[in-house]
């Protein structure tokens, strides 16, 4: 099981809290613009890079529209991670981004 928040809720949370953002878009989309300090692991690389994530940390999962992040959240939750899916993704996110 995992939680979900809206992109708007994420924007508000980031004003007050440092979150572990995991961006599961491909590398090209990530370099076009991402949330500052987000880590990028494209969804198709997630199974092989699982060991680079810390099960002691909660992760907030984002993609462009919310579909890939939902699949990534299901996968990571099944592997024992504490994850929150961002509904609407970067397409609905209006907070600060970096390139």
PDB file of N, CA and C in Angstrom:
ATOM      1  N   UNK A   1       0.836  -1.185   0.000  1.00  0.00           N
ATOM      2  CA  UNK A   1       0.000   0.000   0.000  1.00  0.00           C
ATOM      3  C   UNK A   1       0.881   1.250   0.000  1.00  0.00           C
ATOM      4  N   UNK A   2       0.406   2.266  -0.653  1.00  0.00           N
ATOM      5  CA  UNK A   2       1.126   3.531  -0.678  1.00  0.00           C
ATOM      6  C   UNK A   2       0.131   4.679  -0.653  1.00  0.00           C
ATOM      7  N   UNK A   3       0.618   5.866  -0.347  1.00  0.00           N
ATOM      8  CA  UNK A   3      -0.216   7.060  -0.305  1.00  0.00           C
ATOM      9  C   UNK A   3      -0.113   7.798  -1.628  1.00  0.00           C
ATOM     10  N   UNK A   4      -1.052   8.706  -1.852  1.00  0.00           N
ATOM     11  CA  UNK A   4      -0.990   9.584  -3.018  1.00  0.00           C
ATOM     12  C   UNK A   4      -1.253  11.013  -2.570  1.00  0.00           C
ATOM     13  N   UNK A   5      -0.587  11.952  -3.249  1.00  0.00           N
ATOM     14  CA  UNK A   5      -0.851  13.376  -3.027  1.00  0.00           C
ATOM     15  C   UNK A   5      -0.967  14.032  -4.401  1.00  0.00           C
ATOM     16  N   UNK A   6      -1.548  15.210  -4.422  1.00  0.00           N
ATOM     17  CA  UNK A   6      -1.627  15.949  -5.683  1.00  0.00           C
ATOM     18  C   UNK A   6      -0.339  16.738  -5.878  1.00  0.00           C
ATOM     19  N   UNK A   7      -0.095  17.145  -7.110  1.00  0.00           N
ATOM     20  CA  UNK A   7       1.081  17.980  -7.394  1.00  0.00           C
ATOM     21  C   UNK A   7       1.002  19.280  -6.599  1.00  0.00           C
ATOM     22  N   UNK A   8      -0.191  19.818  -6.422  1.00  0.00           N
ATOM     23  CA  UNK A   8      -0.362  21.043  -5.653  1.00  0.00           C
ATOM     24  C   UNK A   8       0.024  20.833  -4.190  1.00  0.00           C
ATOM     25  N   UNK A   9      -0.400  19.694  -3.621  1.00  0.00           N
ATOM     26  CA  UNK A   9      -0.018  19.379  -2.232  1.00  0.00           C
ATOM     27  C   UNK A   9       1.500  19.238  -2.105  1.00  0.00           C
ATOM     28  N   UNK A  10       2.118  18.640  -3.116  1.00  0.00           N
ATOM     29  CA  UNK A  10       3.573  18.497  -3.104  1.00  0.00           C
ATOM     30  C   UNK A  10       4.248  19.864  -3.095  1.00  0.00           C
ATOM     31  N   UNK A  11       3.757  20.784  -3.917  1.00  0.00           N
ATOM     32  CA  UNK A  11       4.323  22.139  -3.947  1.00  0.00           C
ATOM     33  C   UNK A  11       4.286  22.764  -2.553  1.00  0.00           C
ATOM     34  N   UNK A  12       3.156  22.606  -1.852  1.00  0.00           N
ATOM     35  CA  UNK A  12       3.017  23.176  -0.513  1.00  0.00           C
ATOM     36  C   UNK A  12       3.967  22.498   0.473  1.00  0.00           C
ATOM     37  N   UNK A  13       4.068  21.164   0.398  1.00  0.00           N
ATOM     38  CA  UNK A  13       4.958  20.430   1.305  1.00  0.00           C
ATOM     39  C   UNK A  13       6.412  20.831   1.123  1.00  0.00           C
ATOM     40  N   UNK A  14       6.818  21.039  -0.130  1.00  0.00           N
ATOM     41  CA  UNK A  14       8.219  21.368  -0.412  1.00  0.00           C
ATOM     42  C   UNK A  14       8.621  22.735   0.137  1.00  0.00           C
ATOM     43  N   UNK A  15       7.653  23.589   0.437  1.00  0.00           N
ATOM     44  CA  UNK A  15       7.961  24.900   1.022  1.00  0.00           C
ATOM     45  C   UNK A  15       8.455  24.753   2.458  1.00  0.00           C
ATOM     46  N   UNK A  16       8.031  23.666   3.125  1.00  0.00           N
ATOM     47  CA  UNK A  16       8.329  23.490   4.547  1.00  0.00           C
ATOM     48  C   UNK A  16       9.194  22.287   4.869  1.00  0.00           C
ATOM     49  N   UNK A  17       9.305  21.355   3.931  1.00  0.00           N
ATOM     50  CA  UNK A  17       9.921  20.068   4.231  1.00  0.00           C
ATOM     51  C   UNK A  17      10.862  19.644   3.120  1.00  0.00           C
ATOM     52  N   UNK A  18      11.974  19.040   3.494  1.00  0.00           N
ATOM     53  CA  UNK A  18      12.880  18.427   2.518  1.00  0.00           C
ATOM     54  C   UNK A  18      12.386  17.006   2.283  1.00  0.00           C
ATOM     55  N   UNK A  19      12.015  16.685   1.048  1.00  0.00           N
ATOM     56  CA  UNK A  19      11.513  15.352   0.719  1.00  0.00           C
ATOM     57  C   UNK A  19      12.512  14.616  -0.159  1.00  0.00           C
ATOM     58  N   UNK A  20      12.441  13.300  -0.142  1.00  0.00           N
ATOM     59  CA  UNK A  20      13.241  12.468  -1.045  1.00  0.00           C
ATOM     60  C   UNK A  20      12.406  12.238  -2.299  1.00  0.00           C
ATOM     61  N   UNK A  21      12.642  13.060  -3.316  1.00  0.00           N
ATOM     62  CA  UNK A  21      11.870  12.970  -4.555  1.00  0.00           C
ATOM     63  C   UNK A  21      12.569  12.004  -5.506  1.00  0.00           C
ATOM     64  N   UNK A  22      11.819  11.016  -5.975  1.00  0.00           N
ATOM     65  CA  UNK A  22      12.323  10.071  -6.962  1.00  0.00           C
ATOM     66  C   UNK A  22      11.552  10.298  -8.257  1.00  0.00           C
ATOM     67  N   UNK A  23      12.259  10.794  -9.266  1.00  0.00           N
ATOM     68  CA  UNK A  23      11.668  11.099 -10.572  1.00  0.00           C
ATOM     69  C   UNK A  23      11.908   9.893 -11.484  1.00  0.00           C
ATOM     70  N   UNK A  24      10.820   9.248 -11.945  1.00  0.00           N
ATOM     71  CA  UNK A  24      10.964   8.022 -12.724  1.00  0.00           C
ATOM     72  C   UNK A  24      10.815   8.252 -14.234  1.00  0.00           C
ATOM     73  N   UNK A  25      10.897   9.521 -14.661  1.00  0.00           N
ATOM     74  CA  UNK A  25      10.888   9.806 -16.106  1.00  0.00           C
ATOM     75  C   UNK A  25      12.233   9.430 -16.701  1.00  0.00           C
ATOM     76  N   UNK A  26      12.292   9.381 -18.038  1.00  0.00           N
ATOM     77  CA  UNK A  26      13.575   9.077 -18.663  1.00  0.00           C
ATOM     78  C   UNK A  26      14.537  10.249 -18.482  1.00  0.00           C
ATOM     79  N   UNK A  27      15.816   9.978 -18.676  1.00  0.00           N
ATOM     80  CA  UNK A  27      16.866  10.965 -18.392  1.00  0.00           C
ATOM     81  C   UNK A  27      16.694  12.244 -19.204  1.00  0.00           C
ATOM     82  N   UNK A  28      16.255  12.137 -20.463  1.00  0.00           N
ATOM     83  CA  UNK A  28      16.067  13.328 -21.299  1.00  0.00           C
ATOM     84  C   UNK A  28      15.021  14.264 -20.711  1.00  0.00           C
ATOM     85  N   UNK A  29      13.892  13.707 -20.263  1.00  0.00           N
ATOM     86  CA  UNK A  29      12.837  14.521 -19.653  1.00  0.00           C
ATOM     87  C   UNK A  29      13.324  15.133 -18.345  1.00  0.00           C
ATOM     88  N   UNK A  30      14.094  14.369 -17.585  1.00  0.00           N
ATOM     89  CA  UNK A  30      14.610  14.839 -16.300  1.00  0.00           C
ATOM     90  C   UNK A  30      15.494  16.073 -16.480  1.00  0.00           C
ATOM     91  N   UNK A  31      16.406  16.049 -17.454  1.00  0.00           N
ATOM     92  CA  UNK A  31      17.312  17.188 -17.639  1.00  0.00           C
ATOM     93  C   UNK A  31      16.591  18.414 -18.188  1.00  0.00           C
ATOM     94  N   UNK A  32      15.421  18.222 -18.792  1.00  0.00           N
ATOM     95  CA  UNK A  32      14.630  19.357 -19.281  1.00  0.00           C
ATOM     96  C   UNK A  32      14.085  20.190 -18.123  1.00  0.00           C
ATOM     97  N   UNK A  33      13.917  19.573 -16.974  1.00  0.00           N
ATOM     98  CA  UNK A  33      13.434  20.291 -15.803  1.00  0.00           C
ATOM     99  C   UNK A  33      12.916  19.318 -14.761  1.00  0.00           C
ATOM    100  N   UNK A  34      13.391  19.479 -13.523  1.00  0.00           N
ATOM    101  CA  UNK A  34      12.982  18.595 -12.433  1.00  0.00           C
ATOM    102  C   UNK A  34      12.970  19.358 -11.116  1.00  0.00           C
ATOM    103  N   UNK A  35      12.377  18.761 -10.119  1.00  0.00           N
ATOM    104  CA  UNK A  35      12.349  19.346  -8.784  1.00  0.00           C
ATOM    105  C   UNK A  35      13.774  19.344  -8.233  1.00  0.00           C
ATOM    106  N   UNK A  36      14.235  20.468  -7.674  1.00  0.00           N
ATOM    107  CA  UNK A  36      15.599  20.517  -7.137  1.00  0.00           C
ATOM    108  C   UNK A  36      15.871  19.362  -6.159  1.00  0.00           C
ATOM    109  N   UNK A  37      17.056  18.767  -6.284  1.00  0.00           N
ATOM    110  CA  UNK A  37      17.525  17.659  -5.443  1.00  0.00           C
ATOM    111  C   UNK A  37      16.816  16.327  -5.695  1.00  0.00           C
ATOM    112  N   UNK A  38      15.934  16.267  -6.702  1.00  0.00           N
ATOM    113  CA  UNK A  38      15.293  14.993  -7.035  1.00  0.00           C
ATOM    114  C   UNK A  38      16.342  14.035  -7.586  1.00  0.00           C
ATOM    115  N   UNK A  39      16.132  12.739  -7.338  1.00  0.00           N
ATOM    116  CA  UNK A  39      16.999  11.742  -7.960  1.00  0.00           C
ATOM    117  C   UNK A  39      16.238  11.122  -9.116  1.00  0.00           C
ATOM    118  N   UNK A  40      16.959  10.801 -10.161  1.00  0.00           N
ATOM    119  CA  UNK A  40      16.333  10.263 -11.367  1.00  0.00           C
ATOM    120  C   UNK A  40      16.712   8.808 -11.552  1.00  0.00           C
ATOM    121  N   UNK A  41      15.704   7.943 -11.494  1.00  0.00           N
ATOM    122  CA  UNK A  41      15.867   6.548 -11.875  1.00  0.00           C
ATOM    123  C   UNK A  41      14.689   6.238 -12.803  1.00  0.00           C
ATOM    124  N   UNK A  42      14.929   6.184 -14.116  1.00  0.00           N
ATOM    125  CA  UNK A  42      13.832   5.865 -15.034  1.00  0.00           C
ATOM    126  C   UNK A  42      13.140   4.561 -14.622  1.00  0.00           C
ATOM    127  N   UNK A  43      11.833   4.509 -14.801  1.00  0.00           N
ATOM    128  CA  UNK A  43      11.052   3.370 -14.308  1.00  0.00           C
ATOM    129  C   UNK A  43      11.587   2.038 -14.827  1.00  0.00           C
ATOM    130  N   UNK A  44      12.074   1.998 -16.069  1.00  0.00           N
ATOM    131  CA  UNK A  44      12.562   0.727 -16.608  1.00  0.00           C
ATOM    132  C   UNK A  44      13.878   0.287 -15.963  1.00  0.00           C
ATOM    133  N   UNK A  45      14.562   1.189 -15.249  1.00  0.00           N
ATOM    134  CA  UNK A  45      15.809   0.852 -14.559  1.00  0.00           C
ATOM    135  C   UNK A  45      15.596   0.583 -13.067  1.00  0.00           C
ATOM    136  N   UNK A  46      14.377   0.789 -12.601  1.00  0.00           N
ATOM    137  CA  UNK A  46      14.104   0.677 -11.165  1.00  0.00           C
ATOM    138  C   UNK A  46      14.475  -0.687 -10.568  1.00  0.00           C
ATOM    139  N   UNK A  47      14.082  -1.810 -11.190  1.00  0.00           N
ATOM    140  CA  UNK A  47      14.430  -3.105 -10.573  1.00  0.00           C
ATOM    141  C   UNK A  47      15.935  -3.302 -10.385  1.00  0.00           C
ATOM    142  N   UNK A  48      16.741  -2.884 -11.364  1.00  0.00           N
ATOM    143  CA  UNK A  48      18.190  -3.095 -11.241  1.00  0.00           C
ATOM    144  C   UNK A  48      18.872  -2.076 -10.330  1.00  0.00           C
ATOM    145  N   UNK A  49      18.220  -0.944 -10.066  1.00  0.00           N
ATOM    146  CA  UNK A  49      18.829   0.089  -9.214  1.00  0.00           C
ATOM    147  C   UNK A  49      18.193   0.149  -7.833  1.00  0.00           C
ATOM    148  N   UNK A  50      17.383  -0.835  -7.516  1.00  0.00           N
ATOM    149  CA  UNK A  50      16.682  -0.877  -6.236  1.00  0.00           C
ATOM    150  C   UNK A  50      17.631  -0.762  -5.051  1.00  0.00           C
ATOM    151  N   UNK A  51      18.805  -1.359  -5.161  1.00  0.00           N
ATOM    152  CA  UNK A  51      19.753  -1.350  -4.040  1.00  0.00           C
ATOM    153  C   UNK A  51      20.330   0.041  -3.776  1.00  0.00           C
ATOM    154  N   UNK A  52      20.154   0.982  -4.718  1.00  0.00           N
ATOM    155  CA  UNK A  52      20.660   2.342  -4.489  1.00  0.00           C
ATOM    156  C   UNK A  52      19.694   3.161  -3.631  1.00  0.00           C
ATOM    157  N   UNK A  53      18.511   2.615  -3.360  1.00  0.00           N
ATOM    158  CA  UNK A  53      17.529   3.308  -2.525  1.00  0.00           C
ATOM    159  C   UNK A  53      17.592   2.774  -1.096  1.00  0.00           C
ATOM    160  N   UNK A  54      17.241   3.631  -0.137  1.00  0.00           N
ATOM    161  CA  UNK A  54      17.313   3.299   1.281  1.00  0.00           C
ATOM    162  C   UNK A  54      15.904   3.032   1.814  1.00  0.00           C
ATOM    163  N   UNK A  55      15.655   1.801   2.269  1.00  0.00           N
ATOM    164  CA  UNK A  55      14.326   1.449   2.786  1.00  0.00           C
ATOM    165  C   UNK A  55      13.967   2.212   4.060  1.00  0.00           C
ATOM    166  N   UNK A  56      14.949   2.846   4.683  1.00  0.00           N
ATOM    167  CA  UNK A  56      14.681   3.619   5.899  1.00  0.00           C
ATOM    168  C   UNK A  56      14.121   5.002   5.574  1.00  0.00           C
ATOM    169  N   UNK A  57      14.201   5.416   4.313  1.00  0.00           N
ATOM    170  CA  UNK A  57      13.734   6.752   3.914  1.00  0.00           C
ATOM    171  C   UNK A  57      12.403   6.649   3.179  1.00  0.00           C
ATOM    172  N   UNK A  58      11.507   7.618   3.431  1.00  0.00           N
ATOM    173  CA  UNK A  58      10.290   7.674   2.613  1.00  0.00           C
ATOM    174  C   UNK A  58      10.612   8.367   1.285  1.00  0.00           C
ATOM    175  N   UNK A  59       9.983   7.930   0.211  1.00  0.00           N
ATOM    176  CA  UNK A  59      10.204   8.525  -1.109  1.00  0.00           C
ATOM    177  C   UNK A  59       8.895   9.051  -1.681  1.00  0.00           C
ATOM    178  N   UNK A  60       8.991  10.177  -2.347  1.00  0.00           N
ATOM    179  CA  UNK A  60       7.873  10.756  -3.079  1.00  0.00           C
ATOM    180  C   UNK A  60       8.168  10.539  -4.554  1.00  0.00           C
ATOM    181  N   UNK A  61       7.275   9.809  -5.244  1.00  0.00           N
ATOM    182  CA  UNK A  61       7.529   9.353  -6.609  1.00  0.00           C
ATOM    183  C   UNK A  61       6.777  10.221  -7.605  1.00  0.00           C
ATOM    184  N   UNK A  62       7.505  10.726  -8.624  1.00  0.00           N
ATOM    185  CA  UNK A  62       6.884  11.600  -9.616  1.00  0.00           C
ATOM    186  C   UNK A  62       7.326  11.208 -11.025  1.00  0.00           C
ATOM    187  N   UNK A  63       6.433  11.419 -11.983  1.00  0.00           N
ATOM    188  CA  UNK A  63       6.759  11.251 -13.409  1.00  0.00           C
ATOM    189  C   UNK A  63       6.162  12.464 -14.127  1.00  0.00           C
ATOM    190  N   UNK A  64       5.730  12.310 -15.375  1.00  0.00           N
ATOM    191  CA  UNK A  64       5.149  13.470 -16.051  1.00  0.00           C
ATOM    192  C   UNK A  64       3.659  13.628 -15.746  1.00  0.00           C
ATOM    193  N   UNK A  65       2.884  12.543 -15.850  1.00  0.00           N
ATOM    194  CA  UNK A  65       1.434  12.661 -15.692  1.00  0.00           C
ATOM    195  C   UNK A  65       0.870  11.861 -14.516  1.00  0.00           C
ATOM    196  N   UNK A  66       1.631  10.926 -13.978  1.00  0.00           N
ATOM    197  CA  UNK A  66       1.170  10.148 -12.829  1.00  0.00           C
ATOM    198  C   UNK A  66       1.044   8.658 -13.075  1.00  0.00           C
ATOM    199  N   UNK A  67       1.075   8.217 -14.326  1.00  0.00           N
ATOM    200  CA  UNK A  67       0.941   6.791 -14.628  1.00  0.00           C
ATOM    201  C   UNK A  67       2.164   5.982 -14.259  1.00  0.00           C
ATOM    202  N   UNK A  68       3.330   6.438 -14.699  1.00  0.00           N
ATOM    203  CA  UNK A  68       4.566   5.707 -14.375  1.00  0.00           C
ATOM    204  C   UNK A  68       4.871   5.776 -12.895  1.00  0.00           C
ATOM    205  N   UNK A  69       4.606   6.924 -12.277  1.00  0.00           N
ATOM    206  CA  UNK A  69       4.881   7.029 -10.837  1.00  0.00           C
ATOM    207  C   UNK A  69       3.952   6.111 -10.050  1.00  0.00           C
ATOM    208  N   UNK A  70       2.724   5.924 -10.540  1.00  0.00           N
ATOM    209  CA  UNK A  70       1.807   5.000  -9.866  1.00  0.00           C
ATOM    210  C   UNK A  70       2.332   3.570  -9.956  1.00  0.00           C
ATOM    211  N   UNK A  71       2.797   3.164 -11.143  1.00  0.00           N
ATOM    212  CA  UNK A  71       3.367   1.817 -11.292  1.00  0.00           C
ATOM    213  C   UNK A  71       4.629   1.665 -10.445  1.00  0.00           C
ATOM    214  N   UNK A  72       5.479   2.699 -10.426  1.00  0.00           N
ATOM    215  CA  UNK A  72       6.702   2.659  -9.615  1.00  0.00           C
ATOM    216  C   UNK A  72       6.346   2.582  -8.133  1.00  0.00           C
ATOM    217  N   UNK A  73       5.321   3.312  -7.714  1.00  0.00           N
ATOM    218  CA  UNK A  73       4.895   3.279  -6.305  1.00  0.00           C
ATOM    219  C   UNK A  73       4.403   1.895  -5.922  1.00  0.00           C
ATOM    220  N   UNK A  74       3.615   1.261  -6.803  1.00  0.00           N
ATOM    221  CA  UNK A  74       3.141  -0.098  -6.527  1.00  0.00           C
ATOM    222  C   UNK A  74       4.320  -1.054  -6.383  1.00  0.00           C
ATOM    223  N   UNK A  75       5.280  -0.953  -7.297  1.00  0.00           N
ATOM    224  CA  UNK A  75       6.454  -1.822  -7.278  1.00  0.00           C
ATOM    225  C   UNK A  75       7.267  -1.608  -6.003  1.00  0.00           C
ATOM    226  N   UNK A  76       7.563  -0.344  -5.683  1.00  0.00           N
ATOM    227  CA  UNK A  76       8.402  -0.045  -4.517  1.00  0.00           C
ATOM    228  C   UNK A  76       7.696  -0.410  -3.212  1.00  0.00           C
ATOM    229  N   UNK A  77       6.397  -0.165  -3.135  1.00  0.00           N
ATOM    230  CA  UNK A  77       5.649  -0.534  -1.924  1.00  0.00           C
ATOM    231  C   UNK A  77       5.689  -2.047  -1.724  1.00  0.00           C
ATOM    232  N   UNK A  78       5.582  -2.805  -2.811  1.00  0.00           N
ATOM    233  CA  UNK A  78       5.645  -4.269  -2.728  1.00  0.00           C
ATOM    234  C   UNK A  78       7.028  -4.744  -2.281  1.00  0.00           C
ATOM    235  N   UNK A  79       8.049  -3.915  -2.539  1.00  0.00           N
ATOM    236  CA  UNK A  79       9.418  -4.245  -2.128  1.00  0.00           C
ATOM    237  C   UNK A  79       9.725  -3.755  -0.708  1.00  0.00           C
ATOM    238  N   UNK A  80       8.736  -3.156  -0.049  1.00  0.00           N
ATOM    239  CA  UNK A  80       8.910  -2.747   1.344  1.00  0.00           C
ATOM    240  C   UNK A  80       9.285  -1.293   1.554  1.00  0.00           C
ATOM    241  N   UNK A  81       9.166  -0.458   0.523  1.00  0.00           N
ATOM    242  CA  UNK A  81       9.493   0.965   0.655  1.00  0.00           C
ATOM    243  C   UNK A  81       8.268   1.765   1.077  1.00  0.00           C
ATOM    244  N   UNK A  82       8.515   2.870   1.779  1.00  0.00           N
ATOM    245  CA  UNK A  82       7.476   3.827   2.168  1.00  0.00           C
ATOM    246  C   UNK A  82       7.429   4.874   1.058  1.00  0.00           C
ATOM    247  N   UNK A  83       6.391   4.827   0.228  1.00  0.00           N
ATOM    248  CA  UNK A  83       6.327   5.717  -0.939  1.00  0.00           C
ATOM    249  C   UNK A  83       4.999   6.461  -1.009  1.00  0.00           C
ATOM    250  N   UNK A  84       5.070   7.633  -1.640  1.00  0.00           N
ATOM    251  CA  UNK A  84       3.895   8.452  -1.915  1.00  0.00           C
ATOM    252  C   UNK A  84       3.925   8.799  -3.394  1.00  0.00           C
ATOM    253  N   UNK A  85       2.839   8.519  -4.084  1.00  0.00           N
ATOM    254  CA  UNK A  85       2.720   8.820  -5.504  1.00  0.00           C
ATOM    255  C   UNK A  85       2.197  10.243  -5.688  1.00  0.00           C
ATOM    256  N   UNK A  86       2.772  10.978  -6.655  1.00  0.00           N
ATOM    257  CA  UNK A  86       2.297  12.325  -6.973  1.00  0.00           C
ATOM    258  C   UNK A  86       1.342  12.239  -8.160  1.00  0.00           C
ATOM    259  N   UNK A  87       0.051  12.442  -7.893  1.00  0.00           N
ATOM    260  CA  UNK A  87      -0.960  12.415  -8.949  1.00  0.00           C
ATOM    261  C   UNK A  87      -0.835  13.682  -9.802  1.00  0.00           C
ATOM    262  N   UNK A  88      -0.847  13.513 -11.101  1.00  0.00           N
ATOM    263  CA  UNK A  88      -0.725  14.659 -11.994  1.00  0.00           C
ATOM    264  C   UNK A  88       0.699  14.920 -12.431  1.00  0.00           C
ATOM    265  N   UNK A  89       1.665  14.497 -11.621  1.00  0.00           N
ATOM    266  CA  UNK A  89       3.078  14.567 -11.979  1.00  0.00           C
ATOM    267  C   UNK A  89       3.601  15.947 -12.295  1.00  0.00           C
ATOM    268  N   UNK A  90       4.715  15.961 -13.030  1.00  0.00           N
ATOM    269  CA  UNK A  90       5.376  17.220 -13.383  1.00  0.00           C
ATOM    270  C   UNK A  90       4.489  18.085 -14.278  1.00  0.00           C
ATOM    271  N   UNK A  91       3.597  17.455 -15.026  1.00  0.00           N
ATOM    272  CA  UNK A  91       2.697  18.221 -15.882  1.00  0.00           C
ATOM    273  C   UNK A  91       1.769  19.140 -15.098  1.00  0.00           C
ATOM    274  N   UNK A  92       1.495  18.784 -13.835  1.00  0.00           N
ATOM    275  CA  UNK A  92       0.615  19.582 -12.982  1.00  0.00           C
ATOM    276  C   UNK A  92       1.388  20.335 -11.902  1.00  0.00           C
ATOM    277  N   UNK A  93       2.698  20.165 -11.871  1.00  0.00           N
ATOM    278  CA  UNK A  93       3.539  20.774 -10.829  1.00  0.00           C
ATOM    279  C   UNK A  93       3.944  22.185 -11.262  1.00  0.00           C
ATOM    280  N   UNK A  94       3.653  23.174 -10.415  1.00  0.00           N
ATOM    281  CA  UNK A  94       3.982  24.548 -10.758  1.00  0.00           C
ATOM    282  C   UNK A  94       5.019  25.163  -9.813  1.00  0.00           C
ATOM    283  N   UNK A  95       5.651  24.311  -9.015  1.00  0.00           N
ATOM    284  CA  UNK A  95       6.670  24.786  -8.090  1.00  0.00           C
ATOM    285  C   UNK A  95       8.010  24.985  -8.811  1.00  0.00           C
ATOM    286  N   UNK A  96       9.051  25.197  -8.018  1.00  0.00           N
ATOM    287  CA  UNK A  96      10.390  25.445  -8.562  1.00  0.00           C
ATOM    288  C   UNK A  96      10.937  24.208  -9.257  1.00  0.00           C
ATOM    289  N   UNK A  97      11.548  24.419 -10.411  1.00  0.00           N
ATOM    290  CA  UNK A  97      12.238  23.331 -11.114  1.00  0.00           C
ATOM    291  C   UNK A  97      13.636  23.810 -11.488  1.00  0.00           C
ATOM    292  N   UNK A  98      14.510  22.861 -11.676  1.00  0.00           N
ATOM    293  CA  UNK A  98      15.882  23.154 -12.063  1.00  0.00           C
ATOM    294  C   UNK A  98      16.238  22.298 -13.252  1.00  0.00           C
ATOM    295  N   UNK A  99      17.280  22.727 -13.992  1.00  0.00           N
ATOM    296  CA  UNK A  99      17.723  21.946 -15.155  1.00  0.00           C
ATOM    297  C   UNK A  99      19.103  21.410 -14.909  1.00  0.00           C
TER     298      UNK A  99
END
